[in-house]
Amino acid sequence: MIQQTVRKFVQKELMPLEPEVLRNEREGKPGISREKKKELQKKAADLGFWGINTPKEYGGADLGQVMQAVLTIEISKTFVPFFFGGYADNILYYCNEEQKKRYLIPTLNGERISCFALTEPGAGSDTRRIKMSAEKRGNEWVLNGEKIFITNGNEADFAMVFAVTDKEKKGHGGVTCFLVDRDMGWRSEYIHTMGEWGPASLIFDNVRVPEENVLGELHGGYQLGLEWIGFHRWLVGARAVGSAERVLQMAIDHSKQRITFGRPLADRQAIQWQIADSAVEIEAAKWLVFNAAWTLDQGEDNRHLASMAKLFGANMGNRVIDRVLQIHGGMGYTKELPIERWYREARLWRIYDGTDEIQRMIIARNLLKGHVKLGDLV
Ligand SMILES: Cc1cc2nc3c(=O)[nH]c(=O)nc-3n(C[C@H](O)[C@H](O)[C@H](O)COP(=O)(O)OP(=O)(O)OC[C@H]3O[C@@H](n4cnc5c(N)ncnc54)[C@H](O)[C@@H]3O)c2cc1C
């Protein structure tokens, strides 16, 4: 029932905006404005979609991870940049009572925008190499350094910034997460990418942060960083499933209409096999995503499954979109159709939240070290 309700919402409220989103993005503007996003979030809230996994004490629906997967798949059937209201980064729940008032609650209410700033020019996959320094001066910390590729970094009102507070230890035990308002002095620079929206570099030049803005424990930031990444990882697989389902349907429809050499493309085995392989791979990715979600709902460690769902889902999405583009021929390559847009977006899925190679490293390490035994997976 929930799936059908959100599917209707996507078809009625989001998909009609697609031409406008493409037009705006091609003019270098955001696909939809902040106001429009809020208006859509309000409409979704009226249907009960607010705070999908936000605890009930904050007014959320707390629907669990399987439902999160269902909803992410559905809203990924459109490229209209939308997410449900009442959401805040998982690590913001580590805010103390005072911080909650300034950061968690306004983020849940859509009044403030956050960004997660871990990656640096010299430290991407290997996060232990971060160099951003935080030095204690009186009751303040002074931050210096640069972050790169930060999603929402251009729009954010505050950043969750990871900095080295104990040079001896770095990584585990030597990194702290700070809540840093933009008006404390950091600035952002837009990074142009092959996608329709760009992340930002964040520059910290002697930015003074009050000591009460430490999020969680002093020197406990690395763990928070991993928790944030872990939360989003398998959802990349869900995004890929929804997008792949949408574009595969476009290929199915097109193959039935397009005549070559006297017969529709759909009659050709070469085309049928691409459709069949894509459908099987989508289904496989979907079950990896649901297994990762369900395992988390059981309160179990889902990291191994999350890496599998992310790795397979991201690659599946790229393969399916590529096939769909091929089935559309020259038209698939044009900007008349949105396939090329999906093609460019999908490439990112294999990079952020841990690259393909990092997921393989994690999966292999778990097996080689015996953390996970083949056949024992839930
Ligand atoms: C659009 C976008 C948005 C992003 N959003 C955020 C964000 O909001 N916050 C944030 O903190 N970061 C963000 N990132 C950063 C992202 O997580 C990193 O780009 C990613 O983790 C890879 O790091 P890197 O780019 O430094 O590549 P590198 O770590 O330099 O890796 C380069 C290549 O080498 C491979 N590689 C690295 N180490 C190994 C190894 N040991 N064995 C085999 N191969 C290896 C990698 O897989 C990759 O293919 C974003 C990135 C992009 C592009």
Tab-separated table of C-alpha atoms and ligand atoms in Angstrom:
chain	number	residue	atom	x	y	z
A	1	MET	CA	0.000	0.000	0.000
A	2	ILE	CA	2.815	2.388	0.920
A	3	GLN	CA	4.647	1.536	-2.292
A	4	GLN	CA	1.550	2.242	-4.389
A	5	THR	CA	0.904	5.532	-2.584
A	6	VAL	CA	4.426	6.816	-3.112
A	7	ARG	CA	4.422	5.561	-6.706
A	8	LYS	CA	1.318	7.653	-7.396
A	9	PHE	CA	2.924	10.662	-5.703
A	10	VAL	CA	6.000	10.301	-7.927
A	11	GLN	CA	3.873	9.941	-11.068
A	12	LYS	CA	1.513	12.787	-10.222
A	13	GLU	CA	3.780	15.333	-8.527
A	14	LEU	CA	7.359	14.668	-9.608
A	15	MET	CA	7.441	13.204	-13.108
A	16	PRO	CA	5.504	16.123	-14.656
A	17	LEU	CA	8.344	18.393	-13.474
A	18	GLU	CA	10.962	16.513	-15.476
A	19	PRO	CA	10.980	18.777	-18.587
A	20	GLU	CA	11.307	21.842	-16.327
A	21	VAL	CA	14.118	20.206	-14.334
A	22	LEU	CA	16.025	19.411	-17.530
A	23	ARG	CA	15.549	22.969	-18.789
A	24	ASN	CA	16.714	24.502	-15.516
A	25	GLU	CA	19.719	22.206	-15.183
A	26	ARG	CA	20.795	22.890	-18.753
A	27	GLU	CA	20.738	26.596	-17.960
A	28	GLY	CA	23.046	25.868	-15.025
A	29	LYS	CA	20.312	26.360	-12.424
A	30	PRO	CA	19.152	23.883	-9.742
A	31	GLY	CA	16.567	21.448	-11.112
A	32	ILE	CA	13.963	22.678	-8.645
A	33	SER	CA	14.129	25.618	-6.275
A	34	ARG	CA	14.355	25.268	-2.498
A	35	GLU	CA	10.814	26.643	-2.222
A	36	LYS	CA	9.442	24.151	-4.735
A	37	LYS	CA	11.165	21.307	-2.896
A	38	LYS	CA	9.577	22.434	0.355
A	39	GLU	CA	6.159	22.639	-1.301
A	40	LEU	CA	6.558	19.067	-2.595
A	41	GLN	CA	7.765	17.881	0.798
A	42	LYS	CA	4.641	19.388	2.328
A	43	LYS	CA	2.437	17.497	-0.156
A	44	ALA	CA	4.302	14.277	0.649
A	45	ALA	CA	3.931	14.996	4.378
A	46	ASP	CA	0.162	15.293	3.897
A	47	LEU	CA	0.274	11.693	2.624
A	48	GLY	CA	2.246	10.654	5.690
A	49	PHE	CA	5.714	10.765	4.133
A	50	TRP	CA	7.673	12.863	6.586
A	51	GLY	CA	10.587	11.684	8.693
A	52	ILE	CA	10.650	8.244	7.080
A	53	ASN	CA	13.233	6.927	9.502
A	54	THR	CA	13.140	9.707	12.025
A	55	PRO	CA	12.386	8.522	15.569
A	56	LYS	CA	8.795	9.040	16.702
A	57	GLU	CA	9.917	11.347	19.533
A	58	TYR	CA	10.854	13.876	16.804
A	59	GLY	CA	7.541	13.422	15.026
A	60	GLY	CA	8.933	10.978	12.459
A	61	ALA	CA	7.262	7.910	10.989
A	62	ASP	CA	10.168	5.593	11.900
A	63	LEU	CA	9.204	3.121	9.180
A	64	GLY	CA	12.398	1.079	9.226
A	65	GLN	CA	15.007	0.285	6.613
A	66	VAL	CA	13.023	-2.056	4.367
A	67	MET	CA	10.464	0.698	3.907
A	68	GLN	CA	13.301	3.164	3.337
A	69	ALA	CA	14.480	0.894	0.520
A	70	VAL	CA	10.988	0.684	-1.002
A	71	LEU	CA	10.589	4.467	-0.906
A	72	THR	CA	14.082	5.165	-2.251
A	73	ILE	CA	13.466	2.833	-5.175
A	74	GLU	CA	10.203	4.607	-5.978
A	75	ILE	CA	11.516	8.183	-5.808
A	76	SER	CA	14.527	7.139	-7.891
A	77	LYS	CA	12.217	6.438	-10.807
A	78	THR	CA	12.453	10.120	-11.555
A	79	PHE	CA	15.528	12.322	-11.768
A	80	VAL	CA	13.661	15.225	-10.191
A	81	PRO	CA	15.914	15.998	-7.205
A	82	PHE	CA	13.596	15.249	-4.330
A	83	PHE	CA	13.794	13.709	-0.878
A	84	PHE	CA	11.189	13.485	1.841
A	85	GLY	CA	11.110	16.131	4.555
A	86	GLY	CA	11.835	15.417	8.187
A	87	TYR	CA	15.242	13.989	7.443
A	88	ALA	CA	18.512	14.653	9.227
A	89	ASP	CA	21.895	12.933	8.933
A	90	ASN	CA	22.061	9.923	11.220
A	91	ILE	CA	25.035	11.291	13.167
A	92	LEU	CA	23.174	14.472	14.114
A	93	TYR	CA	21.316	12.327	16.664
A	94	TYR	CA	24.583	12.385	18.646
A	95	CYS	CA	23.975	16.102	19.269
A	96	ASN	CA	23.650	17.035	22.927
A	97	GLU	CA	20.427	18.756	24.024
A	98	GLU	CA	21.724	22.248	23.282
A	99	GLN	CA	23.107	21.217	19.860
A	100	LYS	CA	19.844	19.482	18.990
A	101	LYS	CA	18.044	22.831	19.207
A	102	ARG	CA	20.527	24.506	16.871
A	103	TYR	CA	21.282	21.705	14.399
A	104	LEU	CA	19.152	18.559	14.543
A	105	ILE	CA	15.682	20.083	14.915
A	106	PRO	CA	16.095	22.889	12.316
A	107	THR	CA	17.496	20.298	9.875
A	108	LEU	CA	14.524	17.991	10.427
A	109	ASN	CA	12.205	20.958	9.865
A	110	GLY	CA	13.947	21.893	6.621
A	111	GLU	CA	15.063	25.260	8.024
A	112	ARG	CA	18.764	24.436	7.840
A	113	ILE	CA	20.817	22.405	5.354
A	114	SER	CA	23.748	20.279	6.455
A	115	CYS	CA	26.714	18.809	4.617
A	116	PHE	CA	29.110	16.013	5.514
A	117	ALA	CA	32.721	17.063	5.056
A	118	LEU	CA	35.259	14.279	5.299
A	119	THR	CA	37.033	13.969	1.930
A	120	GLU	CA	40.105	16.132	1.283
A	121	PRO	CA	42.292	16.679	-1.782
A	122	GLY	CA	44.828	14.227	-0.321
A	123	ALA	CA	42.391	11.818	1.331
A	124	GLY	CA	39.436	10.153	-0.413
A	125	SER	CA	39.273	6.376	-0.163
A	126	ASP	CA	41.965	6.463	2.492
A	127	THR	CA	40.175	8.678	4.981
A	128	ARG	CA	42.855	8.159	7.628
A	129	ARG	CA	45.060	10.558	5.652
A	130	ILE	CA	42.929	13.616	6.384
A	131	LYS	CA	45.012	16.639	7.325
A	132	MET	CA	42.479	19.311	8.290
A	133	SER	CA	43.801	20.524	11.618
A	134	ALA	CA	41.911	21.637	14.706
A	135	GLU	CA	43.990	23.385	17.345
A	136	LYS	CA	42.665	24.260	20.766
A	137	ARG	CA	42.999	27.930	21.714
A	138	GLY	CA	41.243	28.811	24.965
A	139	ASN	CA	37.685	27.575	24.689
A	140	GLU	CA	37.750	27.493	20.898
A	141	TRP	CA	39.077	25.202	18.204
A	142	VAL	CA	40.774	26.766	15.200
A	143	LEU	CA	40.256	24.828	11.970
A	144	ASN	CA	42.573	25.016	8.963
A	145	GLY	CA	42.490	23.020	5.752
A	146	GLU	CA	40.385	22.117	2.754
A	147	LYS	CA	37.594	19.657	2.078
A	148	ILE	CA	36.642	18.560	-1.427
A	149	PHE	CA	33.657	17.008	-3.268
A	150	ILE	CA	31.209	17.921	-0.543
A	151	THR	CA	27.591	17.272	-1.540
A	152	ASN	CA	25.383	20.236	-0.583
A	153	GLY	CA	28.543	22.158	0.236
A	154	ASN	CA	27.319	25.089	-1.863
A	155	GLU	CA	23.941	25.293	-0.182
A	156	ALA	CA	24.683	24.152	3.371
A	157	ASP	CA	24.160	26.389	6.384
A	158	PHE	CA	26.467	24.236	8.462
A	159	ALA	CA	28.960	21.434	7.948
A	160	MET	CA	29.837	18.319	9.920
A	161	VAL	CA	33.577	18.679	9.562
A	162	PHE	CA	36.179	16.050	10.417
A	163	ALA	CA	39.514	17.364	11.637
A	164	VAL	CA	42.650	15.971	13.279
A	165	THR	CA	42.685	16.781	16.989
A	166	ASP	CA	45.421	14.331	17.964
A	167	LYS	CA	48.274	14.290	15.439
A	168	GLU	CA	49.906	11.254	17.072
A	169	LYS	CA	46.916	9.050	16.481
A	170	LYS	CA	45.183	10.526	13.377
A	171	GLY	CA	42.471	8.164	11.993
A	172	HIS	CA	40.930	6.129	14.783
A	173	GLY	CA	41.154	8.016	18.050
A	174	GLY	CA	42.652	11.202	16.630
A	175	VAL	CA	39.837	12.781	14.640
A	176	THR	CA	36.951	14.887	15.922
A	177	CYS	CA	33.727	15.933	14.225
A	178	PHE	CA	32.759	19.595	14.527
A	179	LEU	CA	29.487	21.356	13.775
A	180	VAL	CA	30.600	24.438	11.890
A	181	ASP	CA	28.193	27.146	10.754
A	182	ARG	CA	28.951	28.829	7.464
A	183	ASP	CA	28.946	32.186	9.218
A	184	MET	CA	31.843	31.010	11.406
A	185	GLY	CA	33.920	31.739	8.323
A	186	TRP	CA	34.318	28.807	5.933
A	187	ARG	CA	33.640	29.383	2.266
A	188	SER	CA	32.662	27.065	-0.547
A	189	GLU	CA	33.667	26.852	-4.191
A	190	TYR	CA	31.512	25.071	-6.770
A	191	ILE	CA	33.066	22.061	-8.512
A	192	HIS	CA	31.830	21.407	-12.045
A	193	THR	CA	31.236	17.714	-12.734
A	194	MET	CA	29.835	15.625	-15.579
A	195	GLY	CA	26.600	15.484	-13.550
A	196	GLU	CA	23.894	18.132	-13.401
A	197	TRP	CA	24.787	19.345	-9.946
A	198	GLY	CA	28.152	20.016	-8.428
A	199	PRO	CA	29.628	19.392	-5.019
A	200	ALA	CA	31.893	21.969	-3.388
A	201	SER	CA	35.313	22.541	-1.972
A	202	LEU	CA	35.148	23.971	1.538
A	203	ILE	CA	37.971	26.233	2.605
A	204	PHE	CA	38.825	26.693	6.258
A	205	ASP	CA	41.233	29.475	6.999
A	206	ASN	CA	41.567	29.978	10.755
A	207	VAL	CA	37.881	29.223	11.335
A	208	ARG	CA	37.139	29.538	15.055
A	209	VAL	CA	34.685	27.015	16.416
A	210	PRO	CA	33.410	27.130	20.023
A	211	GLU	CA	34.263	23.998	21.992
A	212	GLU	CA	30.571	23.279	22.570
A	213	ASN	CA	30.357	22.521	18.836
A	214	VAL	CA	32.162	19.197	19.092
A	215	LEU	CA	29.734	16.525	17.864
A	216	GLY	CA	29.877	13.388	19.980
A	217	GLU	CA	33.107	12.577	21.780
A	218	LEU	CA	36.375	14.467	21.414
A	219	HIS	CA	38.645	12.238	19.216
A	220	GLY	CA	35.584	10.097	18.473
A	221	GLY	CA	34.932	11.551	15.004
A	222	TYR	CA	36.289	8.747	12.861
A	223	GLN	CA	33.645	6.363	14.115
A	224	LEU	CA	30.939	8.935	13.366
A	225	GLY	CA	32.291	9.333	9.838
A	226	LEU	CA	32.097	5.581	9.229
A	227	GLU	CA	28.590	5.487	10.648
A	228	TRP	CA	27.428	8.205	8.276
A	229	ILE	CA	28.946	6.505	5.243
A	230	GLY	CA	27.577	3.110	6.288
A	231	PHE	CA	24.078	4.518	6.511
A	232	HIS	CA	24.069	5.786	2.923
A	233	ARG	CA	26.033	3.077	1.203
A	234	TRP	CA	23.392	0.467	0.456
A	235	LEU	CA	20.882	3.163	-0.510
A	236	VAL	CA	23.011	3.843	-3.586
A	237	GLY	CA	21.950	0.355	-4.681
A	238	ALA	CA	18.304	1.303	-4.088
A	239	ARG	CA	18.716	4.447	-6.165
A	240	ALA	CA	20.194	2.360	-8.974
A	241	VAL	CA	17.292	-0.123	-8.857
A	242	GLY	CA	14.615	2.580	-9.167
A	243	SER	CA	16.394	4.411	-11.974
A	244	ALA	CA	17.140	1.195	-13.871
A	245	GLU	CA	13.503	0.081	-13.655
A	246	ARG	CA	12.345	3.393	-15.103
A	247	VAL	CA	14.757	3.465	-18.029
A	248	LEU	CA	14.327	-0.237	-18.825
A	249	GLN	CA	10.612	0.424	-19.229
A	250	MET	CA	11.521	3.172	-21.708
A	251	ALA	CA	13.587	0.635	-23.674
A	252	ILE	CA	10.746	-1.911	-23.634
A	253	ASP	CA	8.276	0.707	-24.930
A	254	HIS	CA	10.695	1.960	-27.556
A	255	SER	CA	11.577	-1.517	-28.814
A	256	LYS	CA	7.918	-2.232	-29.506
A	257	GLN	CA	7.487	0.922	-31.601
A	258	ARG	CA	10.720	1.204	-33.506
A	259	ILE	CA	10.675	-0.639	-36.829
A	260	THR	CA	13.889	-1.693	-38.533
A	261	PHE	CA	14.132	-3.981	-41.547
A	262	GLY	CA	10.374	-4.441	-41.492
A	263	ARG	CA	9.984	-5.572	-37.875
A	264	PRO	CA	9.908	-3.981	-34.426
A	265	LEU	CA	13.146	-4.053	-32.479
A	266	ALA	CA	11.296	-6.075	-29.834
A	267	ASP	CA	11.193	-9.030	-32.242
A	268	ARG	CA	15.009	-9.273	-32.309
A	269	GLN	CA	16.732	-11.662	-29.989
A	270	ALA	CA	19.680	-9.244	-29.617
A	271	ILE	CA	17.299	-6.720	-28.095
A	272	GLN	CA	15.260	-9.252	-26.102
A	273	TRP	CA	18.385	-10.563	-24.399
A	274	GLN	CA	19.446	-7.081	-23.366
A	275	ILE	CA	15.995	-6.548	-21.858
A	276	ALA	CA	16.010	-9.930	-20.126
A	277	ASP	CA	19.534	-9.567	-18.716
A	278	SER	CA	18.682	-6.105	-17.433
A	279	ALA	CA	15.501	-7.308	-15.708
A	280	VAL	CA	17.367	-10.176	-14.011
A	281	GLU	CA	20.150	-7.885	-12.826
A	282	ILE	CA	17.665	-5.327	-11.484
A	283	GLU	CA	15.903	-8.058	-9.531
A	284	ALA	CA	19.198	-9.357	-8.145
A	285	ALA	CA	20.235	-5.872	-7.036
A	286	LYS	CA	16.828	-5.317	-5.468
A	287	TRP	CA	17.170	-8.401	-3.278
A	288	LEU	CA	20.679	-7.437	-2.223
A	289	VAL	CA	19.296	-4.038	-1.206
A	290	PHE	CA	16.362	-5.576	0.676
A	291	ASN	CA	18.637	-8.045	2.438
A	292	ALA	CA	20.945	-5.224	3.569
A	293	ALA	CA	17.890	-3.252	4.743
A	294	TRP	CA	16.221	-6.169	6.489
A	295	THR	CA	19.435	-7.156	8.271
A	296	LEU	CA	19.729	-3.631	9.635
A	297	ASP	CA	16.089	-3.752	10.751
A	298	GLN	CA	16.969	-6.887	12.754
A	299	GLY	CA	19.606	-4.857	14.579
A	300	GLU	CA	22.400	-6.871	12.926
A	301	ASP	CA	25.621	-5.622	11.375
A	302	ASN	CA	24.827	-5.151	7.670
A	303	ARG	CA	28.143	-3.749	6.482
A	304	HIS	CA	29.150	-6.728	4.366
A	305	LEU	CA	25.720	-6.854	2.715
A	306	ALA	CA	25.702	-3.078	2.314
A	307	SER	CA	28.956	-3.233	0.351
A	308	MET	CA	27.542	-5.983	-1.861
A	309	ALA	CA	24.317	-4.053	-2.496
A	310	LYS	CA	26.275	-0.908	-3.312
A	311	LEU	CA	28.838	-2.589	-5.568
A	312	PHE	CA	26.394	-4.716	-7.523
A	313	GLY	CA	23.630	-2.097	-7.610
A	314	ALA	CA	25.863	0.720	-8.859
A	315	ASN	CA	27.376	-1.429	-11.604
A	316	MET	CA	24.023	-2.917	-12.559
A	317	GLY	CA	22.620	0.611	-12.913
A	318	ASN	CA	25.458	1.613	-15.222
A	319	ARG	CA	25.076	-1.510	-17.361
A	320	VAL	CA	21.298	-1.196	-17.686
A	321	ILE	CA	21.362	2.509	-18.548
A	322	ASP	CA	24.068	1.836	-21.136
A	323	ARG	CA	21.960	-0.905	-22.753
A	324	VAL	CA	18.881	1.313	-22.733
A	325	LEU	CA	20.853	4.064	-24.447
A	326	GLN	CA	22.040	1.537	-27.057
A	327	ILE	CA	18.497	0.303	-27.712
A	328	HIS	CA	17.428	3.914	-28.371
A	329	GLY	CA	20.240	4.347	-30.913
A	330	GLY	CA	21.110	7.936	-31.894
A	331	MET	CA	18.134	9.324	-30.002
A	332	GLY	CA	19.506	7.797	-26.805
A	333	TYR	CA	22.622	9.923	-27.197
A	334	THR	CA	20.711	13.189	-27.608
A	335	LYS	CA	19.441	15.615	-25.017
A	336	GLU	CA	15.926	15.170	-26.432
A	337	LEU	CA	15.651	12.224	-24.048
A	338	PRO	CA	16.767	12.090	-20.412
A	339	ILE	CA	18.728	8.845	-20.859
A	340	GLU	CA	22.035	10.663	-21.266
A	341	ARG	CA	21.340	12.494	-18.022
A	342	TRP	CA	20.878	9.238	-16.162
A	343	TYR	CA	23.984	7.869	-17.874
A	344	ARG	CA	26.077	10.690	-16.469
A	345	GLU	CA	24.533	10.566	-12.998
A	346	ALA	CA	24.925	6.802	-12.755
A	347	ARG	CA	28.673	7.030	-13.211
A	348	LEU	CA	28.895	8.691	-9.823
A	349	TRP	CA	27.273	5.704	-8.098
A	350	ARG	CA	30.481	3.721	-8.648
A	351	ILE	CA	32.580	6.423	-6.990
A	352	TYR	CA	31.005	8.052	-3.954
A	353	ASP	CA	30.204	6.402	-0.618
A	354	GLY	CA	33.208	4.163	-1.293
A	355	THR	CA	34.335	3.254	-4.805
A	356	ASP	CA	33.861	-0.148	-6.480
A	357	GLU	CA	37.403	-1.039	-5.489
A	358	ILE	CA	36.847	-0.129	-1.846
A	359	GLN	CA	33.654	-2.245	-1.705
A	360	ARG	CA	35.589	-5.191	-3.176
A	361	MET	CA	38.361	-4.616	-0.637
A	362	ILE	CA	35.830	-4.732	2.214
A	363	ILE	CA	34.035	-7.827	0.899
A	364	ALA	CA	37.294	-9.708	0.267
A	365	ARG	CA	38.750	-8.699	3.640
A	366	ASN	CA	35.652	-9.928	5.479
A	367	LEU	CA	35.906	-13.295	3.736
A	368	LEU	CA	39.677	-13.680	3.942
A	369	LYS	CA	39.784	-12.768	7.632
A	370	GLY	CA	36.773	-14.939	8.398
A	371	HIS	CA	34.588	-12.085	9.672
A	372	VAL	CA	31.925	-13.454	7.332
A	373	LYS	CA	31.669	-17.057	6.217
A	374	LEU	CA	30.253	-17.974	2.818
A	375	GLY	CA	26.782	-19.394	3.200
A	376	ASP	CA	26.313	-17.916	6.666
A	377	LEU	CA	24.791	-14.691	5.398
A	378	VAL	CA	21.365	-13.879	6.754
B	1	LIG	C1	29.881	14.131	-6.763
B	1	LIG	C2	30.600	13.673	-5.527
B	1	LIG	C3	30.007	13.872	-4.287
B	1	LIG	C4	30.683	13.509	-3.121
B	1	LIG	N1	30.140	13.808	-1.893
B	1	LIG	C5	30.905	13.703	-0.775
B	1	LIG	C6	30.453	14.215	0.482
B	1	LIG	O1	29.331	14.713	0.595
B	1	LIG	N2	31.279	14.182	1.550
B	1	LIG	C7	32.525	13.628	1.475
B	1	LIG	O2	33.242	13.631	2.482
B	1	LIG	N3	32.990	13.109	0.295
B	1	LIG	C8	32.213	13.147	-0.829
B	1	LIG	N4	32.675	12.658	-2.033
B	1	LIG	C9	34.018	12.059	-2.084
B	1	LIG	C10	34.011	10.596	-2.439
B	1	LIG	O3	33.562	9.839	-1.355
B	1	LIG	C11	35.431	10.218	-2.913
B	1	LIG	O4	35.602	10.832	-4.177
B	1	LIG	C12	35.623	8.739	-3.025
B	1	LIG	O5	35.608	8.141	-1.748
B	1	LIG	C13	36.948	8.373	-3.706
B	1	LIG	O6	38.009	9.109	-3.208
B	1	LIG	P1	39.017	9.871	-4.230
B	1	LIG	O7	38.164	10.637	-5.176
B	1	LIG	O8	39.998	10.626	-3.433
B	1	LIG	O9	39.731	8.720	-5.031
B	1	LIG	P2	41.067	7.951	-4.564
B	1	LIG	O10	40.934	7.499	-3.172
B	1	LIG	O11	42.255	8.772	-4.923
B	1	LIG	O12	41.017	6.693	-5.523
B	1	LIG	C14	41.325	6.788	-6.936
B	1	LIG	C15	41.061	5.425	-7.568
B	1	LIG	O13	41.937	4.445	-6.980
B	1	LIG	C16	41.177	3.397	-6.424
B	1	LIG	N5	41.813	2.944	-5.193
B	1	LIG	C17	42.094	3.668	-4.098
B	1	LIG	N6	42.700	2.921	-3.169
B	1	LIG	C18	42.794	1.666	-3.708
B	1	LIG	C19	43.297	0.423	-3.233
B	1	LIG	N7	43.829	0.309	-2.024
B	1	LIG	N8	43.237	-0.645	-4.060
B	1	LIG	C20	42.686	-0.538	-5.290
B	1	LIG	N9	42.196	0.606	-5.794
B	1	LIG	C21	42.228	1.695	-5.008
B	1	LIG	C22	39.797	3.988	-6.146
B	1	LIG	O14	38.798	2.996	-6.106
B	1	LIG	C23	39.633	4.922	-7.337
B	1	LIG	O15	39.206	4.185	-8.451
B	1	LIG	C24	31.969	12.915	-3.220
B	1	LIG	C25	32.535	12.676	-4.474
B	1	LIG	C26	31.866	13.051	-5.618
B	1	LIG	C27	32.531	12.806	-6.956
